[in-house]
Amino acid sequence: MAQKETTAPLYTTTRSRVQFWQRRNMLPTLLSYAGMLCILVVIGLPIYWMIIASLKTNQEIYTIPPTWFPRELTFANYPEAWSAAPFGRYYLNSMLTTVIGSGFEIFFAVTSAYALVFLRFPRKQVIFIILLAALMIPPEITIVPNYITVARLGWVNTYQGIMITGIAIAYGTFLLRQYFLTLPREVIEAAKVDGAGHLQTLWYIVLPIAQPALVTMALISIVYKWNEFLWPLIVTNTTDMRTLPIGIFWLLDQEGVTNWGVVMAGTLFVIAPIVVIFIWAQKYIVEGIAAGAVKE
Amino acid sequence: MSQRIASTTAAAGAIRKRQRTLAESQTFFAWILLIPTMIVVAIVGLVPLIQTFYLSLTDARLASITPAEFVGFENYAFLLQDTQFYRTIGNTIFFTVITVGFEFILGLVIAMVINSNFRGRGLMRAAMLIPWAIPTVVSAQMWKWMYNDVYGVINDLLVRQIGILDSNVAFIATNTTVSLVSIAAVDIWKTTPFVALLLLAGLQVISGDVYEAASVDGANPIQKFLYITLPLLRPAILVTLIFRTLDSLRVFDVFFVMFGQRSDTQTMAIYAQQNLVDFSDLGYGSAVSIAIFFIIAIFVVLYVTFLNVEES
């Protein structure tokens, strides 16, 4: 009932958005800034600590009390980290497996979620319960059987072996299904009445309206693939096939206790591409056309 | 006359037939879309789950020469009397309640803040996600170093810079509760951005017109939050809570990096791993894993029931 009341005004566009913003006073804006400042400090302190650690000399890192500003700036940790392992090759491997692996994951999650939300077919509920059950499986029991499967396919130490999707596909499907459920059904019905087929409805109606959810799902998939450690470690056995997290772990293992600055420098260049993706992707999360699509 | 009736029944029959084939073709199409996902889920998830259940009914050992024997529910009978397993359940649920609770509240606040209109929000949205992008192995190690009781920066901050503590504290070394709360803080720092991201996507799907209509009807911000935002956000909230609870109940790497095999702070997943790998006890480790699966199932059933999203 509440649902009905709230979705109905979607279609009446009598009042313009301008009035809405004008009616707001400055207080919420100020509160937003204050809140943001607190969040930034809490999130930022450890990151600040990480960055300055990568710029400190080794003795300075272990001085007591710790220094909040490096007394002596050094950039030596960066080339040292880069040459400690074949990071160029790791970059290439990580990029290839993340882009292709996430691409498949996103594609299949989108098609599966579309079927689960917008198509009528028997035993839909059973499929949903199987997906939920897949989400609940403890990962430690899947590693060995999955390795055996990949070995049978002859995919050990190959890119397809690294990027073969795991349970992540169930995560993506579940996530998109939940967001697709909130889309205004009337728009999809209208598209059908206009004679749009399922693929057209999916491509031209559902995906643009669900853009925030789609981008979010893509980001999650990319970050998980990029940072995946245990699976690529098990499924590869030569240095030229390894990925960035393995390189970082190797640094941590070799230098962790004695040479923290190098580890931090290495971590920074591993997360740099992800941060660039965040900066690029965030505007697509908030530039959804939910309101506009329904108005027209 | 009779001819006309005959023709209408024929037409009706044709329509019914067409509807049937339409329904059939829709079912067919749905299966085409679902089959790749379901095959992957079956091979990488369900088959290992069934294998594990079978193993849990045997006394299989890793790399053992003697063949495994079927022992029925012996492993489960032992599990019910295993005090260490109960301790790991307690630790894991304590950790889950703290992390999911804080992450949800903080994540919702952050999502609402960065959903509003102000200068610099784009940068803020990208910046707040950074902790989530750091590989857990590194961030856990970094926090371990920051928590250090001698040269750790957190002690420096609280004792020397702000002065709310009298002397340095060994956050992750001695007291069980302090250790668990400290490690929960690491998880909250790392994962709140993920929660905020999921909730932000949910907020974005809600149309601005709904709020506008509510403003015209004289709703205040609190009413808008309670009667518009929360109900419309329910599907996103369900996703968030399920994802986070599942991951917290299976938490492994952050505990492994910070505490190793320390027994008083052990989680369920670490206990399972310890039995499977360190003790080579495939049978018992499998029983622990199946028990974890069912404990997680209880939470999922509770969420799906109470956040009932299937009504539409």
GROMACS .gro file of C-alpha atoms in nm, chain A residues 3 6 9-10 12-13 15-17 20-21 23 32-33 36 39-40 42-43 45-47 49-50 53 61-66 68 108 111-112 114-116 119-122 125 127-128 130-142 145-146 149 165-167 169-171 173-175 177-179 181-183 198-199 212-213 216 219-220 223-224 227 248-249 252 260 264 267 271 274-275 278-279 282 285-286 288 290-291 295, chain B residues 23 26-27 29-31 33-34 36-38 40-41 43-46 48-49 51-52 110 113 116-119 121-135 137-138 141-143 145-146 150-153 156-157 160-161 189 194 197-202 204-205 207-213 215-216 224 227-228 232 234-236 238-239 242-243 246-247 250 269 272-273 276 289 292-293 296-297 300 304 309-310 312:
model
  208
    3GLN     CA    1   0.453   0.129  -0.212
    6THR     CA    2   0.512   0.649  -0.323
    9PRO     CA    3   0.391   1.065  -0.803
   10LEU     CA    4   0.672   0.944  -1.028
   12THR     CA    5   0.324   1.361  -1.224
   13THR     CA    6   0.577   1.628  -1.292
   15ARG     CA    7   0.626   2.069  -0.953
   16SER     CA    8   0.971   2.150  -1.071
   17ARG     CA    9   1.290   2.043  -0.900
   20PHE     CA   10   1.251   2.183  -0.404
   21TRP     CA   11   1.613   2.298  -0.381
   23ARG     CA   12   1.314   2.556  -0.012
   32SER     CA   13   2.697   1.760   0.536
   33TYR     CA   14   3.031   1.935   0.534
   36MET     CA   15   3.223   1.472   0.568
   39ILE     CA   16   3.453   1.080   0.786
   40LEU     CA   17   3.753   1.205   0.592
   42VAL     CA   18   3.881   0.871   1.017
   43ILE     CA   19   3.921   0.722   0.670
   45LEU     CA   20   4.444   0.894   0.892
   46PRO     CA   21   4.549   0.536   0.820
   47ILE     CA   22   4.592   0.622   0.453
   49TRP     CA   23   5.004   0.697   0.770
   50MET     CA   24   5.055   0.458   0.480
   53ALA     CA   25   5.551   0.547   0.573
   61ILE     CA   26   5.968   0.417   1.064
   62TYR     CA   27   6.078   0.242   1.381
   63THR     CA   28   6.158   0.544   1.596
   64ILE     CA   29   5.977   0.586   1.926
   65PRO     CA   30   5.765   0.798   1.948
   66PRO     CA   31   5.653   0.778   1.583
   68TRP     CA   32   5.387   1.246   1.209
  108PHE     CA   33   2.604  -1.327  -1.674
  111THR     CA   34   2.120  -1.169  -1.786
  112SER     CA   35   2.043  -1.395  -1.488
  114TYR     CA   36   1.685  -0.999  -1.572
  115ALA     CA   37   1.540  -1.348  -1.606
  116LEU     CA   38   1.473  -1.371  -1.232
  119LEU     CA   39   1.044  -1.315  -1.689
  120ARG     CA   40   0.768  -1.547  -1.577
  121PHE     CA   41   0.868  -1.909  -1.560
  122PRO     CA   42   0.808  -2.206  -1.330
  125GLN     CA   43   1.179  -1.949  -0.641
  127ILE     CA   44   1.657  -2.093  -0.854
  128PHE     CA   45   1.658  -1.800  -0.612
  130ILE     CA   46   1.991  -2.212  -0.488
  131LEU     CA   47   2.160  -1.875  -0.546
  132LEU     CA   48   2.116  -1.779  -0.181
  133ALA     CA   49   2.255  -2.115  -0.073
  134ALA     CA   50   2.557  -2.061  -0.299
  135LEU     CA   51   2.626  -1.733  -0.118
  136MET     CA   52   2.640  -1.914   0.215
  137ILE     CA   53   2.905  -2.172   0.124
  138PRO     CA   54   3.223  -2.134   0.333
  139PRO     CA   55   3.506  -2.060   0.085
  140GLU     CA   56   3.758  -2.292   0.252
  141ILE     CA   57   3.568  -2.598   0.130
  142THR     CA   58   3.553  -2.490  -0.235
  145PRO     CA   59   3.747  -2.914  -0.541
  146ASN     CA   60   3.775  -2.609  -0.769
  149THR     CA   61   3.807  -2.907  -1.167
  165THR     CA   62   3.448  -1.705  -1.205
  166GLY     CA   63   3.362  -1.846  -0.870
  167ILE     CA   64   3.067  -1.792  -0.642
  169ILE     CA   65   2.861  -1.472  -1.002
  170ALA     CA   66   2.593  -1.560  -0.745
  171TYR     CA   67   2.678  -1.241  -0.552
  173THR     CA   68   2.312  -1.193  -0.966
  174PHE     CA   69   2.166  -1.154  -0.619
  175LEU     CA   70   2.274  -0.790  -0.598
  177ARG     CA   71   1.809  -0.891  -0.872
  178GLN     CA   72   1.745  -0.690  -0.554
  179TYR     CA   73   1.796  -0.357  -0.733
  181LEU     CA   74   1.303  -0.529  -0.805
  182THR     CA   75   1.287  -0.159  -0.716
  183LEU     CA   76   1.263  -0.038  -1.078
  198HIS     CA   77   1.340  -0.874  -2.405
  199LEU     CA   78   1.689  -0.787  -2.522
  212PRO     CA   79   2.376   0.313  -1.033
  213ALA     CA   80   2.328  -0.052  -0.936
  216THR     CA   81   2.816  -0.056  -0.819
  219LEU     CA   82   3.302  -0.191  -0.909
  220ILE     CA   83   3.257  -0.470  -0.655
  223VAL     CA   84   3.783  -0.475  -0.675
  224TYR     CA   85   3.736  -0.839  -0.571
  227ASN     CA   86   4.258  -0.808  -0.490
  248ILE     CA   87   5.244  -0.761  -0.249
  249PHE     CA   88   5.222  -1.065  -0.029
  252LEU     CA   89   5.519  -0.845   0.292
  260TRP     CA   90   5.778  -0.151   0.601
  264MET     CA   91   5.364   0.053   0.170
  267THR     CA   92   5.069  -0.129  -0.192
  271ILE     CA   93   4.576   0.036  -0.545
  274ILE     CA   94   4.156   0.109  -0.859
  275VAL     CA   95   4.149   0.463  -0.722
  278PHE     CA   96   3.672   0.503  -0.848
  279ILE     CA   97   3.720   0.862  -0.955
  282GLN     CA   98   3.156   0.749  -0.908
  285ILE     CA   99   2.664   0.592  -0.976
  286VAL     CA  100   2.494   0.923  -0.906
  288GLY     CA  101   2.136   0.758  -1.296
  290ALA     CA  102   1.579   0.708  -1.280
  291ALA     CA  103   1.368   1.022  -1.256
  295LYS     CA  104   0.908   1.164  -1.684
  319ALA     CA  105   0.469  -1.865  -2.196
  322GLN     CA  106   0.947  -1.704  -2.214
  323THR     CA  107   1.040  -2.003  -1.999
  325PHE     CA  108   1.442  -1.772  -2.287
  326ALA     CA  109   1.467  -1.750  -1.908
  327TRP     CA  110   1.656  -2.078  -1.900
  329LEU     CA  111   1.974  -1.657  -1.962
  330LEU     CA  112   2.010  -1.854  -1.640
  332PRO     CA  113   2.552  -2.031  -1.759
  333THR     CA  114   2.517  -1.889  -1.408
  334MET     CA  115   2.352  -2.200  -1.272
  336VAL     CA  116   2.894  -2.219  -1.261
  337VAL     CA  117   2.713  -2.213  -0.927
  339ILE     CA  118   3.021  -2.671  -1.030
  340VAL     CA  119   3.207  -2.426  -0.806
  341GLY     CA  120   2.960  -2.421  -0.516
  342LEU     CA  121   2.703  -2.694  -0.482
  344PRO     CA  122   3.195  -2.898  -0.332
  345LEU     CA  123   2.924  -2.849  -0.068
  347GLN     CA  124   3.137  -3.347  -0.133
  348THR     CA  125   3.212  -3.175   0.198
  406ILE     CA  126   2.780   0.834   0.467
  409VAL     CA  127   2.568   1.261   0.309
  412SER     CA  128   2.314   1.516  -0.111
  413ASN     CA  129   2.411   1.806  -0.328
  414PHE     CA  130   2.729   1.991  -0.236
  415ARG     CA  131   3.061   2.096  -0.382
  417ARG     CA  132   3.105   1.540  -0.344
  418GLY     CA  133   3.254   1.360  -0.644
  419LEU     CA  134   3.600   1.361  -0.489
  420MET     CA  135   3.452   1.262  -0.154
  421ARG     CA  136   3.272   0.967  -0.311
  422ALA     CA  137   3.593   0.839  -0.469
  423ALA     CA  138   3.809   0.909  -0.162
  424MET     CA  139   3.583   0.733   0.084
  425LEU     CA  140   3.615   0.407  -0.111
  426ILE     CA  141   3.994   0.385  -0.077
  427PRO     CA  142   4.013   0.173   0.243
  428TRP     CA  143   3.799  -0.086   0.068
  429ALA     CA  144   4.046  -0.101  -0.224
  430ILE     CA  145   4.345  -0.198  -0.009
  431PRO     CA  146   4.406  -0.575  -0.009
  433VAL     CA  147   4.643  -0.882   0.385
  434VAL     CA  148   4.810  -0.541   0.367
  437GLN     CA  149   4.925  -0.589   0.860
  438MET     CA  150   4.920  -0.210   0.856
  439TRP     CA  151   4.670  -0.193   1.142
  441TRP     CA  152   5.163  -0.214   1.308
  442MET     CA  153   4.951   0.090   1.399
  446VAL     CA  154   5.561   0.032   2.156
  447TYR     CA  155   5.593   0.218   1.827
  448GLY     CA  156   5.226   0.212   1.715
  449VAL     CA  157   5.074   0.539   1.600
  452ASP     CA  158   5.094   0.778   2.020
  453LEU     CA  159   4.773   0.953   1.917
  456ARG     CA  160   5.075   1.169   2.366
  457GLN     CA  161   4.874   1.374   2.115
  485TRP     CA  162   3.726   0.101   0.873
  490PHE     CA  163   3.145  -0.095   0.070
  493LEU     CA  164   2.841   0.218  -0.186
  494LEU     CA  165   2.563  -0.042  -0.187
  495LEU     CA  166   2.325   0.190   0.000
  496LEU     CA  167   2.415   0.486  -0.223
  497ALA     CA  168   2.315   0.284  -0.529
  498GLY     CA  169   1.986   0.205  -0.352
  500GLN     CA  170   1.997   0.668  -0.634
  501VAL     CA  171   1.727   0.436  -0.765
  503SER     CA  172   1.324   0.911  -0.756
  504GLY     CA  173   1.354   1.266  -0.627
  505ASP     CA  174   0.988   1.327  -0.711
  506VAL     CA  175   0.881   1.103  -0.426
  507TYR     CA  176   1.051   1.333  -0.176
  508GLU     CA  177   0.913   1.636  -0.350
  509ALA     CA  178   0.558   1.508  -0.317
  511SER     CA  179   0.750   1.786   0.107
  512VAL     CA  180   0.435   1.928  -0.045
  520LYS     CA  181   1.068   1.141   0.499
  523TYR     CA  182   0.835   0.658   0.563
  524ILE     CA  183   1.004   0.703   0.224
  528LEU     CA  184   1.211   0.211  -0.061
  530ARG     CA  185   1.459  -0.216   0.177
  531PRO     CA  186   1.583  -0.430  -0.114
  532ALA     CA  187   1.923  -0.255  -0.100
  534LEU     CA  188   1.867  -0.666   0.244
  535VAL     CA  189   2.155  -0.705  -0.003
  538ILE     CA  190   2.321  -1.033   0.377
  539PHE     CA  191   2.655  -0.962   0.207
  542LEU     CA  192   2.787  -1.359   0.538
  543ASP     CA  193   3.136  -1.217   0.507
  546ARG     CA  194   3.314  -1.637   0.746
  565ALA     CA  195   3.644  -2.018   0.962
  568ALA     CA  196   3.764  -2.507   1.021
  569GLN     CA  197   4.085  -2.425   0.834
  572LEU     CA  198   4.132  -2.918   0.761
  585SER     CA  199   3.236  -2.624   0.765
  588ILE     CA  200   2.916  -2.292   0.959
  589PHE     CA  201   2.698  -2.322   0.649
  592ILE     CA  202   2.492  -1.870   0.821
  593ALA     CA  203   2.165  -2.010   0.685
  596VAL     CA  204   1.989  -1.547   0.599
  600VAL     CA  205   1.472  -1.268   0.431
  605VAL     CA  206   1.106  -0.815   0.006
  606GLU     CA  207   0.918  -1.079  -0.187
  608SER     CA  208   0.588  -0.724  -0.469
   0.00000   0.00000   0.00000
